[in-house]
mmCIF file of C-alpha atoms and ligand atoms in Angstrom:
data_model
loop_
_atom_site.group_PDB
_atom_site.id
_atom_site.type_symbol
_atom_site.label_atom_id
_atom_site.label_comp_id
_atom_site.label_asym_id
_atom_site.label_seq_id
_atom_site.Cartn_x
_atom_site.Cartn_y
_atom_site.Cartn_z
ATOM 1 C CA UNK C 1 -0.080 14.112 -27.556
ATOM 2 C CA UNK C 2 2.965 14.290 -25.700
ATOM 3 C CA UNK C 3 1.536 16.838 -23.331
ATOM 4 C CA UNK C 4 -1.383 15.055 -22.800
ATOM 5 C CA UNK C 5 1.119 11.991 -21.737
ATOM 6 C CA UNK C 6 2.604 14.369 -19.728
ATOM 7 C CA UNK C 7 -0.117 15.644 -17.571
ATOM 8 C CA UNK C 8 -3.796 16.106 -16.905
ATOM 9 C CA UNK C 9 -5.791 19.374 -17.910
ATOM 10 C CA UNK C 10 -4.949 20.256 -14.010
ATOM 11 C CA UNK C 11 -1.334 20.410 -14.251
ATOM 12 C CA UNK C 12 -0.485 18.826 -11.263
ATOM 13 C CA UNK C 13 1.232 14.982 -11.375
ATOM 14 C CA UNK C 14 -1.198 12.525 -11.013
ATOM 15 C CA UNK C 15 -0.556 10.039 -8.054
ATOM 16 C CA UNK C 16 -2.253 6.459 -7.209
ATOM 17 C CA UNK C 17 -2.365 3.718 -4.739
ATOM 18 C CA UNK C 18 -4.390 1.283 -3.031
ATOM 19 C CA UNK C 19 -4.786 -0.877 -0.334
ATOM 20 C CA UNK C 20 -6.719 -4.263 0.168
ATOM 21 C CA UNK C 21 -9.299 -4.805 3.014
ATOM 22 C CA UNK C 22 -8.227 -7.865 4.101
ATOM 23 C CA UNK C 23 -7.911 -6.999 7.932
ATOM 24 C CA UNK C 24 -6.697 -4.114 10.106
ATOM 25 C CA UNK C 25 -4.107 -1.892 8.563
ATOM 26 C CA UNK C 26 -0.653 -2.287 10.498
ATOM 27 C CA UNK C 27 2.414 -0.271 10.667
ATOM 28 C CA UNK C 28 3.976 -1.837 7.532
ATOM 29 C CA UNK C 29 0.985 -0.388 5.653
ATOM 30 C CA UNK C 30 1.167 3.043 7.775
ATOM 31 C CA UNK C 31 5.664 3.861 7.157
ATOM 32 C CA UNK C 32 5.349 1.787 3.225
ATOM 33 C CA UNK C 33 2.073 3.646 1.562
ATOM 34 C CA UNK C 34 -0.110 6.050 3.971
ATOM 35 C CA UNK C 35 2.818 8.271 5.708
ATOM 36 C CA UNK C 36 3.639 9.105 1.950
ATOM 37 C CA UNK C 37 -0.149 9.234 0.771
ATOM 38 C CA UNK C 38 -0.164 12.074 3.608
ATOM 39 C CA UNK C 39 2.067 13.988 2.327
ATOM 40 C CA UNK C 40 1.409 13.372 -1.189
ATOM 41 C CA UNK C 41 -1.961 15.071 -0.900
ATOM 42 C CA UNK C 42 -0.212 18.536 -0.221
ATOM 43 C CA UNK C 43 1.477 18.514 -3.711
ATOM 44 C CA UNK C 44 -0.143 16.459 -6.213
ATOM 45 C CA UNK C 45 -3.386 14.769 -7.354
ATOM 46 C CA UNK C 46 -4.294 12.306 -5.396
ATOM 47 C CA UNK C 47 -6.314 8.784 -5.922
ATOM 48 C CA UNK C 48 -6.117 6.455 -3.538
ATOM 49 C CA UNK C 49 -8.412 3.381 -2.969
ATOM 50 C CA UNK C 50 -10.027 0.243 -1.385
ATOM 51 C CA UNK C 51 -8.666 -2.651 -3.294
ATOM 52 C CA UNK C 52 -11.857 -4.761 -2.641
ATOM 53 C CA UNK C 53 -11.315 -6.631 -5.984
ATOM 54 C CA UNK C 54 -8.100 -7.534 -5.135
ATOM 55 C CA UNK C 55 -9.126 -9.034 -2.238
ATOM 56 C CA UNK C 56 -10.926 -11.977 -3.465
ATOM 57 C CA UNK C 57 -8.395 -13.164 -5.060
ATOM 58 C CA UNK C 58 -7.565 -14.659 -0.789
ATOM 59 C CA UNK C 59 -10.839 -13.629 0.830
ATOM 60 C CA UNK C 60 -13.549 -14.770 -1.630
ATOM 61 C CA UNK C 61 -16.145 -14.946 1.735
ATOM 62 C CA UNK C 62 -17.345 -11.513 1.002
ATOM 63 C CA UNK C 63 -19.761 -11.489 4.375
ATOM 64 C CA UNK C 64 -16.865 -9.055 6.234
ATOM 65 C CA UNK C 65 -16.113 -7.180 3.161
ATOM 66 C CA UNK C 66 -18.259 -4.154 4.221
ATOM 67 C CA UNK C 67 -17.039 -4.002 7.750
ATOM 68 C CA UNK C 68 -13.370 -4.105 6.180
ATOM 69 C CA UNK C 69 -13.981 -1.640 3.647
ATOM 70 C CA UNK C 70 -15.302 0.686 5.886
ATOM 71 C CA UNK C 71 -12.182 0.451 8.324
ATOM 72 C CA UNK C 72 -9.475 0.618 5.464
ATOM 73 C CA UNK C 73 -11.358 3.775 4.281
ATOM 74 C CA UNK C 74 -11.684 5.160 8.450
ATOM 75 C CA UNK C 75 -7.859 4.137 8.974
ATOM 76 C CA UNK C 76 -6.575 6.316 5.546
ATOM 77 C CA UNK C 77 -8.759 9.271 7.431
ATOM 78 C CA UNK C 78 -7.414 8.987 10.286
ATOM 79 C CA UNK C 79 -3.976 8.697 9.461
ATOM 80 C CA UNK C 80 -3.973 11.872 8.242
ATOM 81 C CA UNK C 81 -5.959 11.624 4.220
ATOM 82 C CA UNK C 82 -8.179 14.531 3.650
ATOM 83 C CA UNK C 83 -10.859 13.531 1.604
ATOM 84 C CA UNK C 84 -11.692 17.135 0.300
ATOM 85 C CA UNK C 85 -7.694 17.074 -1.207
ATOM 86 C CA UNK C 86 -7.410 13.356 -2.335
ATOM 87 C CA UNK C 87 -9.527 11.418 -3.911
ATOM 88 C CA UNK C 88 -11.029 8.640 -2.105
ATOM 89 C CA UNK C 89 -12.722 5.728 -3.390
ATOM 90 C CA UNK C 90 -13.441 1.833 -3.854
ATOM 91 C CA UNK C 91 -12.167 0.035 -6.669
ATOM 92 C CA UNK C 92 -16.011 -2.197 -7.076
ATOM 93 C CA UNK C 93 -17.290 1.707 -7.635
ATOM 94 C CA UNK C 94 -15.395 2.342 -10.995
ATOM 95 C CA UNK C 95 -16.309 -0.103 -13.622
ATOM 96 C CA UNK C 96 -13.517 1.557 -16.460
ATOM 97 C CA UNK C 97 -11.120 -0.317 -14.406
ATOM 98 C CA UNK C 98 -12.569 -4.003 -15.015
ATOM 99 C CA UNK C 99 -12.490 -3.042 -19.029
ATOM 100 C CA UNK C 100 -8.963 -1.554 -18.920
ATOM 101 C CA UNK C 101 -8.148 -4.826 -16.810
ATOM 102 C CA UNK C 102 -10.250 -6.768 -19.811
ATOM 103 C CA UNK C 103 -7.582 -5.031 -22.299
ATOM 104 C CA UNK C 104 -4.330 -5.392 -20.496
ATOM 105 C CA UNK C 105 -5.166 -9.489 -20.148
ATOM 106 C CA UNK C 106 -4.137 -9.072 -23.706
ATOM 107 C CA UNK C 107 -1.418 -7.510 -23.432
ATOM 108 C CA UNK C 108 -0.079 -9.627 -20.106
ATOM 109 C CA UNK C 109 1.577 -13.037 -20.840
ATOM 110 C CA UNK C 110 1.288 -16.289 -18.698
ATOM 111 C CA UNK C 111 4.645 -16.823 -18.206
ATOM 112 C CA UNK C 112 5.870 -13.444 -16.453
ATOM 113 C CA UNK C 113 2.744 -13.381 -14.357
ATOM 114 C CA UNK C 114 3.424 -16.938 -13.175
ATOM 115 C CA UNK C 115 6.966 -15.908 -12.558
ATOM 116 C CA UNK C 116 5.466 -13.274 -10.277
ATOM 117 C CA UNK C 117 6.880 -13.134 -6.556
ATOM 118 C CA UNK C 118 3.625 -12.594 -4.944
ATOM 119 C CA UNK C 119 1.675 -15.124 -6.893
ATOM 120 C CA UNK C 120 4.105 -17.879 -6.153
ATOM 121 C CA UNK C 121 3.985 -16.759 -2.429
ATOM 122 C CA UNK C 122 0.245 -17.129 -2.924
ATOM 123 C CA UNK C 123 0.777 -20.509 -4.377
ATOM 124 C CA UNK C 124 2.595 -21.567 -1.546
ATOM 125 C CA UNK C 125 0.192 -20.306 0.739
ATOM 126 C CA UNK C 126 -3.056 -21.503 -0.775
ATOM 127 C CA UNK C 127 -2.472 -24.321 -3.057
ATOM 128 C CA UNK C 128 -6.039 -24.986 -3.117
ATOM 129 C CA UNK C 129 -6.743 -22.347 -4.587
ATOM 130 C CA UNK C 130 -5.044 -21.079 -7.319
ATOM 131 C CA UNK C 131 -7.506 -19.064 -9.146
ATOM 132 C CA UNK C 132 -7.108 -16.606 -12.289
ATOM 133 C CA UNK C 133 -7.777 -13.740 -10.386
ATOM 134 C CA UNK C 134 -4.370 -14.453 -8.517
ATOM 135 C CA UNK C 135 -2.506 -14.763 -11.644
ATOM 136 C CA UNK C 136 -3.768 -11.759 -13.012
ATOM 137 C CA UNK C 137 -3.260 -9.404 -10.012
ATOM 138 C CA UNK C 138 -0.454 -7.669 -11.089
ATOM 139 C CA UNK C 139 -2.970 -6.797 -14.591
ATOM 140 C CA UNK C 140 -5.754 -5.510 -12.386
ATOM 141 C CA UNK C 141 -3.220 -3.860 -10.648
ATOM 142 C CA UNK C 142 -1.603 -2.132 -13.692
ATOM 143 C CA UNK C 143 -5.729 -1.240 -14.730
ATOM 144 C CA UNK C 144 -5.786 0.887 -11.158
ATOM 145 C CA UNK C 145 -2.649 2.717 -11.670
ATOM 146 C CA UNK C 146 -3.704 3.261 -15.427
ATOM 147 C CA UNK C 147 -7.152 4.227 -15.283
ATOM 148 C CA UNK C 148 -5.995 7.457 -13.909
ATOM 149 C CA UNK C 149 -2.629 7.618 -16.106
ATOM 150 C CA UNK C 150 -1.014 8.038 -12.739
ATOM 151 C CA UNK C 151 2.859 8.555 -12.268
ATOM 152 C CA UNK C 152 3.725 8.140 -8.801
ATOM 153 C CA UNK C 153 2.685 5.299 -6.644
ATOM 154 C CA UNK C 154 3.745 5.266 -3.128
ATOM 155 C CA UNK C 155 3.958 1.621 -1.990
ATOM 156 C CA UNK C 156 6.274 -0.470 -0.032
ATOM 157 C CA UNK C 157 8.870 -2.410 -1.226
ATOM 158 C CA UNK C 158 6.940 -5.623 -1.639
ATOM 159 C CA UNK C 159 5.101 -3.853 -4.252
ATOM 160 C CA UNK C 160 8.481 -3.312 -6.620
ATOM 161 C CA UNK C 161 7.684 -5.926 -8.843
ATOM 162 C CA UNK C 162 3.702 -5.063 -9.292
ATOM 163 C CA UNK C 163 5.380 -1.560 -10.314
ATOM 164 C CA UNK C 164 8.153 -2.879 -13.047
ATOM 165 C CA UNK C 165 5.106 -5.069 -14.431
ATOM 166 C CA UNK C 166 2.857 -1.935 -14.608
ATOM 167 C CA UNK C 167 5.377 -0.215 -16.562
ATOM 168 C CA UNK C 168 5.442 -3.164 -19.350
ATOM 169 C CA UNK C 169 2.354 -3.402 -19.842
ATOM 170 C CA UNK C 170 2.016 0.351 -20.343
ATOM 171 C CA UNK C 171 4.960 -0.056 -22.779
ATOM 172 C CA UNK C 172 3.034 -2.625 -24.821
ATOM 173 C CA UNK C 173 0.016 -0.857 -24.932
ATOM 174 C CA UNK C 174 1.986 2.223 -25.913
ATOM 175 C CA UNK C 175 4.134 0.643 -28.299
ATOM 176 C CA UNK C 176 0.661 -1.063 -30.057
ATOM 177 C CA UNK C 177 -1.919 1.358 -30.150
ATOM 178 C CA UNK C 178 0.117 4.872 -29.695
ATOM 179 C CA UNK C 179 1.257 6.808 -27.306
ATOM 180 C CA UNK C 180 -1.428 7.083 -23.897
ATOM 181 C CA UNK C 181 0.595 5.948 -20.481
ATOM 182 C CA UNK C 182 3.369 7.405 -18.836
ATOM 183 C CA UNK C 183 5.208 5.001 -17.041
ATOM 184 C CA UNK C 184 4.129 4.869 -13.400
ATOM 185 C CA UNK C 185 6.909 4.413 -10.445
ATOM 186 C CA UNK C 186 7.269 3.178 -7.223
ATOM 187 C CA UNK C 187 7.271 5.945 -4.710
ATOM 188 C CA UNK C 188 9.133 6.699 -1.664
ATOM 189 C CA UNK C 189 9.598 10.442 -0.413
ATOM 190 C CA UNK C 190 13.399 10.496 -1.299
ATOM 191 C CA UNK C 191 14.257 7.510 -0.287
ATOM 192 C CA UNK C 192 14.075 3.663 -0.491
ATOM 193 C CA UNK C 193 11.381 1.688 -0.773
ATOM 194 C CA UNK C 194 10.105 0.611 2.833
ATOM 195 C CA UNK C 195 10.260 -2.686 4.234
ATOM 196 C CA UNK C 196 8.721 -2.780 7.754
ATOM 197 C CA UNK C 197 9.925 -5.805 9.504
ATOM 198 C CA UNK C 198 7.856 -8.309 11.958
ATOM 199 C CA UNK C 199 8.534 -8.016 15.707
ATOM 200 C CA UNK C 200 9.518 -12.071 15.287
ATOM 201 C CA UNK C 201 12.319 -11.247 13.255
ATOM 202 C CA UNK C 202 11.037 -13.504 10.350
ATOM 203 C CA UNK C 203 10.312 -11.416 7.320
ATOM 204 C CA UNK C 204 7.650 -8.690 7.140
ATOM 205 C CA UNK C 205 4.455 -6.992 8.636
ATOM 206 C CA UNK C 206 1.536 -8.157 7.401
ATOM 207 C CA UNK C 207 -2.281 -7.782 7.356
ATOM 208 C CA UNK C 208 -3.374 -11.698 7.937
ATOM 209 C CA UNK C 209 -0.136 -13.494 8.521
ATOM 210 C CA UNK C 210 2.000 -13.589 11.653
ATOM 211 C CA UNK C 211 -0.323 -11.267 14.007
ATOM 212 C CA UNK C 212 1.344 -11.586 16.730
ATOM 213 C CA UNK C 213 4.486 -9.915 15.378
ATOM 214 C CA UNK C 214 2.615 -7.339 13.709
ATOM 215 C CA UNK C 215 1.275 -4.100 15.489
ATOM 216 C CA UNK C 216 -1.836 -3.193 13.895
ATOM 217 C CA UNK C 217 -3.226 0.584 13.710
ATOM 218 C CA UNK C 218 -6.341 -0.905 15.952
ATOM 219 C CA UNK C 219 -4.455 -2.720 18.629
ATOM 220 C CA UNK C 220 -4.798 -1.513 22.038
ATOM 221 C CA UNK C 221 -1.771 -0.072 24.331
ATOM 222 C CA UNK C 222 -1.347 -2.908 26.392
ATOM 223 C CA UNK C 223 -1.355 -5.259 23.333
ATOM 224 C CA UNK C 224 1.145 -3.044 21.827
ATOM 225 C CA UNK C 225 3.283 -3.588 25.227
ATOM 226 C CA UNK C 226 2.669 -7.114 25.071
ATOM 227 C CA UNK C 227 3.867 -7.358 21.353
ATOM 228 C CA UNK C 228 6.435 -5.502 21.730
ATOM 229 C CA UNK C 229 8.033 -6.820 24.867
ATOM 230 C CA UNK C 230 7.849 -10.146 23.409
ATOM 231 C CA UNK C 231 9.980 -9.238 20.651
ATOM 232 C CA UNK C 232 13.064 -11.530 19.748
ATOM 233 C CA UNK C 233 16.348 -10.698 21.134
ATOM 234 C CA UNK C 234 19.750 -12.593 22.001
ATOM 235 C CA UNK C 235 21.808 -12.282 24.866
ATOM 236 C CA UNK C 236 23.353 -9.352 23.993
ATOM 237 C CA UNK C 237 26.750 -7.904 22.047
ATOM 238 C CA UNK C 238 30.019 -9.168 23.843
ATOM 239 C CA UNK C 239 32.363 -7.371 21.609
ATOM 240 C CA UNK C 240 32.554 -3.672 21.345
ATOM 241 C CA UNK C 241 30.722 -2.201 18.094
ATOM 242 C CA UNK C 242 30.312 -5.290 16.658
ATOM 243 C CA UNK C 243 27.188 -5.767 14.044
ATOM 244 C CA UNK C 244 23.941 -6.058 15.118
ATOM 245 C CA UNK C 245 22.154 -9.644 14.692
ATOM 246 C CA UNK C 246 18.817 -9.420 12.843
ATOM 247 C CA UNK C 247 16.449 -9.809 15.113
ATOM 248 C CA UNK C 248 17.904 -6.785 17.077
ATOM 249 C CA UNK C 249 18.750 -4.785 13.554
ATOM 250 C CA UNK C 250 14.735 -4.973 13.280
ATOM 251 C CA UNK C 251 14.303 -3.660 16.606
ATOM 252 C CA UNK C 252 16.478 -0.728 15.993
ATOM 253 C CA UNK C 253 14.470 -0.323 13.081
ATOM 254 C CA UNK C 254 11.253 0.027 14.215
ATOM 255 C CA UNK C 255 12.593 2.594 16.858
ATOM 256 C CA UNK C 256 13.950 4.845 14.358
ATOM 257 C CA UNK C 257 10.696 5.043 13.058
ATOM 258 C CA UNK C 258 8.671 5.973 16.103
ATOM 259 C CA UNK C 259 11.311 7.221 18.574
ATOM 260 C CA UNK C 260 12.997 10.514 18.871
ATOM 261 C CA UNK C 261 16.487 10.502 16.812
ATOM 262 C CA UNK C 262 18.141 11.136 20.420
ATOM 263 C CA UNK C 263 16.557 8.257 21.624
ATOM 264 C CA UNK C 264 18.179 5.921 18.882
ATOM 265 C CA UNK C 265 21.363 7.201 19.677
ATOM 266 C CA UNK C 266 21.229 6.310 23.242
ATOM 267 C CA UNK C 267 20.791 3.110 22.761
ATOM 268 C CA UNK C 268 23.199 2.468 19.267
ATOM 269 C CA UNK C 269 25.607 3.776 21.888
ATOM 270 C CA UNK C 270 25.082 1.185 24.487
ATOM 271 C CA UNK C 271 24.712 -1.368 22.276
ATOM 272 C CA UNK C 272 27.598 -0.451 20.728
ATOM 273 C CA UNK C 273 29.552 -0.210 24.476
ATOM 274 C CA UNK C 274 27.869 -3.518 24.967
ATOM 275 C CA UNK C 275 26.085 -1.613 27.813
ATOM 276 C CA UNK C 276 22.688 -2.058 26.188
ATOM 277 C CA UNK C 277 19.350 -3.724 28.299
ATOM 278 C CA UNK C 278 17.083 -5.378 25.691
ATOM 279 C CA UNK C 279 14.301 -4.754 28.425
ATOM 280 C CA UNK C 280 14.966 -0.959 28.497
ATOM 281 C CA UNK C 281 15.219 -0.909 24.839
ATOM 282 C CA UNK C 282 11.903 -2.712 24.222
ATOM 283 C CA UNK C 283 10.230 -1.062 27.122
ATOM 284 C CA UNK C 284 11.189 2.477 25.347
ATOM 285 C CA UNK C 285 9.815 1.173 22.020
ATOM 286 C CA UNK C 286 6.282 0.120 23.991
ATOM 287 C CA UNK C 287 5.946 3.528 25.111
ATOM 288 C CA UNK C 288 7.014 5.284 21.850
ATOM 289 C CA UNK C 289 4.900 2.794 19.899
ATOM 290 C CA UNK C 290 2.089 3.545 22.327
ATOM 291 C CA UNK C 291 1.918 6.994 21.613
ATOM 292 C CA UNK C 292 1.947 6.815 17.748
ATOM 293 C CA UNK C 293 -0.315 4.413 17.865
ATOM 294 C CA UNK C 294 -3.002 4.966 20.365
ATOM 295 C CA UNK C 295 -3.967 8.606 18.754
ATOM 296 C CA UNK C 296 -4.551 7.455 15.376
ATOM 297 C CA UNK C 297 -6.734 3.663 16.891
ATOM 298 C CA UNK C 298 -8.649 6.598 18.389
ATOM 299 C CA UNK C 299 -9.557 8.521 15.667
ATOM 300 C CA UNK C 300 -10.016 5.494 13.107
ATOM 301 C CA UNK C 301 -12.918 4.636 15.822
ATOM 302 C CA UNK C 302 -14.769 7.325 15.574
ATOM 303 C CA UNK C 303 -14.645 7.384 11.644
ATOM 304 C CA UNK C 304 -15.381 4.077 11.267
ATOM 305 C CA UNK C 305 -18.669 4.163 13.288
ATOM 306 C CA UNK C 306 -19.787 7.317 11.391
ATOM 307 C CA UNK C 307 -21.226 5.507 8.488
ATOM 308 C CA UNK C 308 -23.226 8.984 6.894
ATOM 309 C CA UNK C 309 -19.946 10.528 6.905
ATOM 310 C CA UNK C 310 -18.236 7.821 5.270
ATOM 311 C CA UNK C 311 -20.645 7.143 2.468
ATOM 312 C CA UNK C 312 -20.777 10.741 1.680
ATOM 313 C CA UNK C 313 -17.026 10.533 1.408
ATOM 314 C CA UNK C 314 -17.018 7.105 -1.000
ATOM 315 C CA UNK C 315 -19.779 9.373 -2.756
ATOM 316 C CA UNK C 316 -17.550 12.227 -3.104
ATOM 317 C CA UNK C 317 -14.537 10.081 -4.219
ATOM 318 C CA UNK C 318 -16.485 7.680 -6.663
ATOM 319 C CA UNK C 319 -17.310 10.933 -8.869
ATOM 320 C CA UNK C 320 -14.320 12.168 -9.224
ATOM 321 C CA UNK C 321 -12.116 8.713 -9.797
ATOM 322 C CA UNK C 322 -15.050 7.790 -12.276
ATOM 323 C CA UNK C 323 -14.758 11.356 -14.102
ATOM 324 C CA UNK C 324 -11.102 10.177 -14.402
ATOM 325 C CA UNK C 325 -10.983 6.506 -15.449
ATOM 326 C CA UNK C 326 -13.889 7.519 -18.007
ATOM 327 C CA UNK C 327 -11.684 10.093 -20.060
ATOM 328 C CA UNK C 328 -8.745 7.252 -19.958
ATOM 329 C CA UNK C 329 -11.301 4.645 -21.363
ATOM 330 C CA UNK C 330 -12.554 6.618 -23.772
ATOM 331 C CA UNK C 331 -9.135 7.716 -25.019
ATOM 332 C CA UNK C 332 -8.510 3.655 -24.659
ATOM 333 C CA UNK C 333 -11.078 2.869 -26.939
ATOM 334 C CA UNK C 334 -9.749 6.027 -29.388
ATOM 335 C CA UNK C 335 -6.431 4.051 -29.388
ATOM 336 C CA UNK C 336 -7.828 1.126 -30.394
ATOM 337 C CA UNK C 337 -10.284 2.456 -33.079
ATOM 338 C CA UNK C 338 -12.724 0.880 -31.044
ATOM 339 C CA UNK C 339 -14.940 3.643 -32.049
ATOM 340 C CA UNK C 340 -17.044 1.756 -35.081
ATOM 341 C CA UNK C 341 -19.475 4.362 -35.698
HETATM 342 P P1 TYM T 1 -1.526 -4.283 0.548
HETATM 343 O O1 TYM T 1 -2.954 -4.108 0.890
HETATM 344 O O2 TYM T 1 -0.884 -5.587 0.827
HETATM 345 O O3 TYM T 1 -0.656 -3.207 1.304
HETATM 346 C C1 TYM T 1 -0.962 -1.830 1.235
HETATM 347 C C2 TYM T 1 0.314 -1.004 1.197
HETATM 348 O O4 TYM T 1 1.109 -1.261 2.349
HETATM 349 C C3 TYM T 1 2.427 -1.628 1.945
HETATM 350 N N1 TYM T 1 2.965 -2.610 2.894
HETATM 351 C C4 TYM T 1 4.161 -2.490 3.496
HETATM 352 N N2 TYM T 1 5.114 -1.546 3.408
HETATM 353 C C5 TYM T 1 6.207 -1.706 4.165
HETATM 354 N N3 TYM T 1 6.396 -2.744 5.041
HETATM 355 C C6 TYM T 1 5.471 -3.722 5.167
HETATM 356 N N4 TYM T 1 5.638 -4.691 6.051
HETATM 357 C C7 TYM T 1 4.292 -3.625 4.362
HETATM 358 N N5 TYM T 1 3.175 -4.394 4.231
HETATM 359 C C8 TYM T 1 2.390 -3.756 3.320
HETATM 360 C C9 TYM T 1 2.271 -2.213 0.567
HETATM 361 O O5 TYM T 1 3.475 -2.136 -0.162
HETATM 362 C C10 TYM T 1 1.192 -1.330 -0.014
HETATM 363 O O6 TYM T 1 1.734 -0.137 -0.506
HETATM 364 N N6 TYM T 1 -1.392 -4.874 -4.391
HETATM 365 C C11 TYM T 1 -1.550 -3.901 -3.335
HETATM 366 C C12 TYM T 1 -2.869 -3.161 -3.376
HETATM 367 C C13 TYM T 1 -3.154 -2.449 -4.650
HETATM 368 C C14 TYM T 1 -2.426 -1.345 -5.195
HETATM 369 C C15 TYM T 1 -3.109 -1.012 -6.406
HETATM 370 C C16 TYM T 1 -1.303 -0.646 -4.784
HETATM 371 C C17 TYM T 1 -4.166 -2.722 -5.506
HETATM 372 N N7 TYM T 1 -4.157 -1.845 -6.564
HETATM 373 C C18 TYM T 1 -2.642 0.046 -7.211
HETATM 374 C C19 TYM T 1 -0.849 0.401 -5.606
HETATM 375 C C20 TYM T 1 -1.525 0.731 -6.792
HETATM 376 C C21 TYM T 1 -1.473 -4.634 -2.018
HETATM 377 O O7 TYM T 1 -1.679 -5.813 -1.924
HETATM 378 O O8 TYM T 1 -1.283 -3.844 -0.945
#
């Protein structure tokens, strides 16, 4: 038992995440989950997936739900996902996760879900509709991460709480029916979970809120100038290495992740000699932004419109996540003495 806790008949760790297709994937989404999906590939075994569920629980219109799907799954290609090493897939595809979903309801109890960050966020955001899907996210979630008895889960850090809440529930299923789950964690290569900041200085990157102080994987160069240069700043540091003021901490930020280390330096220094140009410093993180961007827009085009090679992919990825979610279930149902007959 323990060993089969431990890991699957392959040995390797098993690692899971997912994304929702509710609009073009942006740099918070690129630095918080796919940069470590990318190199997560190399090492372990890989499942990583369309949330399309998920995404009802905001975007119930389900008319742009193919074209989104279809770019999520393009922009994980083209930022670097191989779909012969990980497997790739869509949540709708794999029906064990609705039942394990079914199970952990029972297991999940109204009070900590309505304590939930992200639900009362959602609250806030949509009051008019406040449906049981969005209560229940973090158990559908937990079902995702589950199904596959993953361990690692590379998200960002708005995702912390999802993660602590999959771990209960694993507990209490553990702690009821035996010993299945390990506990799944939050993953970062070494480090800290991300937080990408907006360009607006106002809390984070995101798919549907705040576009203009997002960069998005698909934006063009001259949009990505545009954003960028329209950035917040102040009037600048008076005092000699004195601390820098959010909105330029942010901008700093977002350098260090595009920009040459050298680059960053130059600039801490001037700020720090209260030498520092906010137009040099934003025109340097156009360009730099520009040219992280622009090659992987490019390739997410192509992908996208080649719709064979895509659904041979989703074909590719369903068989293998389904292999996987069906030997959970069934050990599920063993659990449970399900098994009547
Ligand atoms: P979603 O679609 O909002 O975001 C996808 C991934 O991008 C990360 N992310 C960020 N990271 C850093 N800075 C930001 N500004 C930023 N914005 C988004 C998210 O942390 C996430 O890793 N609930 C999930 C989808 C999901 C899932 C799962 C994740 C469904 N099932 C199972 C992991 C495992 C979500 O809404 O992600």
């Amino acid at each position: 038992m323990e060993k089969e806790k431990e890991t699957r008949p392959e040995g390797r760790q098993i690692v899971m995440s997912g994304i929702r297709p509710t609009g073009y994937l942006h740099l918070g989404n690129y630095f918080g989950a796919l940069r470590n999906y990318v190199r997560m590939q190399e090492q372990y075994d890989c499942y990583f997936m369309v949330a399309d569920w998920h995404s009802l629980t905001t975007h119930p219109d389900t008319k742009e739900l193919k074209n989104s799907v279809l770019r999520v799954l393009a922009e994980n290609i083209a930022a670097g996902i191989d779909p012969s090493k990980a497997c790739l897939y869509v949540q709708s595809r794999i029906p064990e996760i609705a039942e394990l979903y079914l199970i952990l309801n029972m297991l999940a109890y109204k009070g900590e879900l309505e304590k939930t960050s992200t639900f009362k966020e959602k609250v806030r955001l949509q009051p008019e509709n406040v449906n049981a899907g969005l209560l229940t996210y973090p158990v559908l979630q937990a079902a995702d991460i589950l199904i596959h008895r993953a361990r690692y889960v590379p998200v960002g850090k708005d995702q912390q709480q999802h993660l602590e809440m999959a771990r209960n529930f694993a507990q209490r299923f553990n702690h009821r029916y035996g010993d299945l789950f390990q506990e799944p964690e939050a993953f970062n290569f070494g480090e800290e979970l991300v937080k990408v900041p907006s360009l607006d200085g106002a809390g984070k990157m995101s798919k549907s809120e705040n576009q203009f102080a997002t960069l998005y994987l698909a934006d063009d160069d001259d949009l990505i100038r545009k954003k960028v240069m329209k950035a917040k700043t102040d009037t600048g540091p008076t005092v000699k290495n004195s601390a820098k003021p959010p909105e330029i901490e942010n901008i700093f930020q977002l350098m260090s992740l595009v920009s040459t280390e050298d680059t960053v330096k130059k600039f801490d220094e001037d700020y720090g000699n209260c030498t520092i140009r906010y137009g040099d410093l934003k025109k340097q993180l156009a360009e730099d932004m520009v040219k992280f961007i622009s090659p992987i827009r490019e390739k997410a085009e192509n992908i996208y419109h080649d719709t064979a090679f895509l659904a041979q992919v989703v074909e590719q990825g369903t068989e293998k996540a389904r292999k996987s979610a069906k030997a959970t279930i069934e050990l599920v149902r063993q659990r449970m003495e399900f098994n009547y007959f």
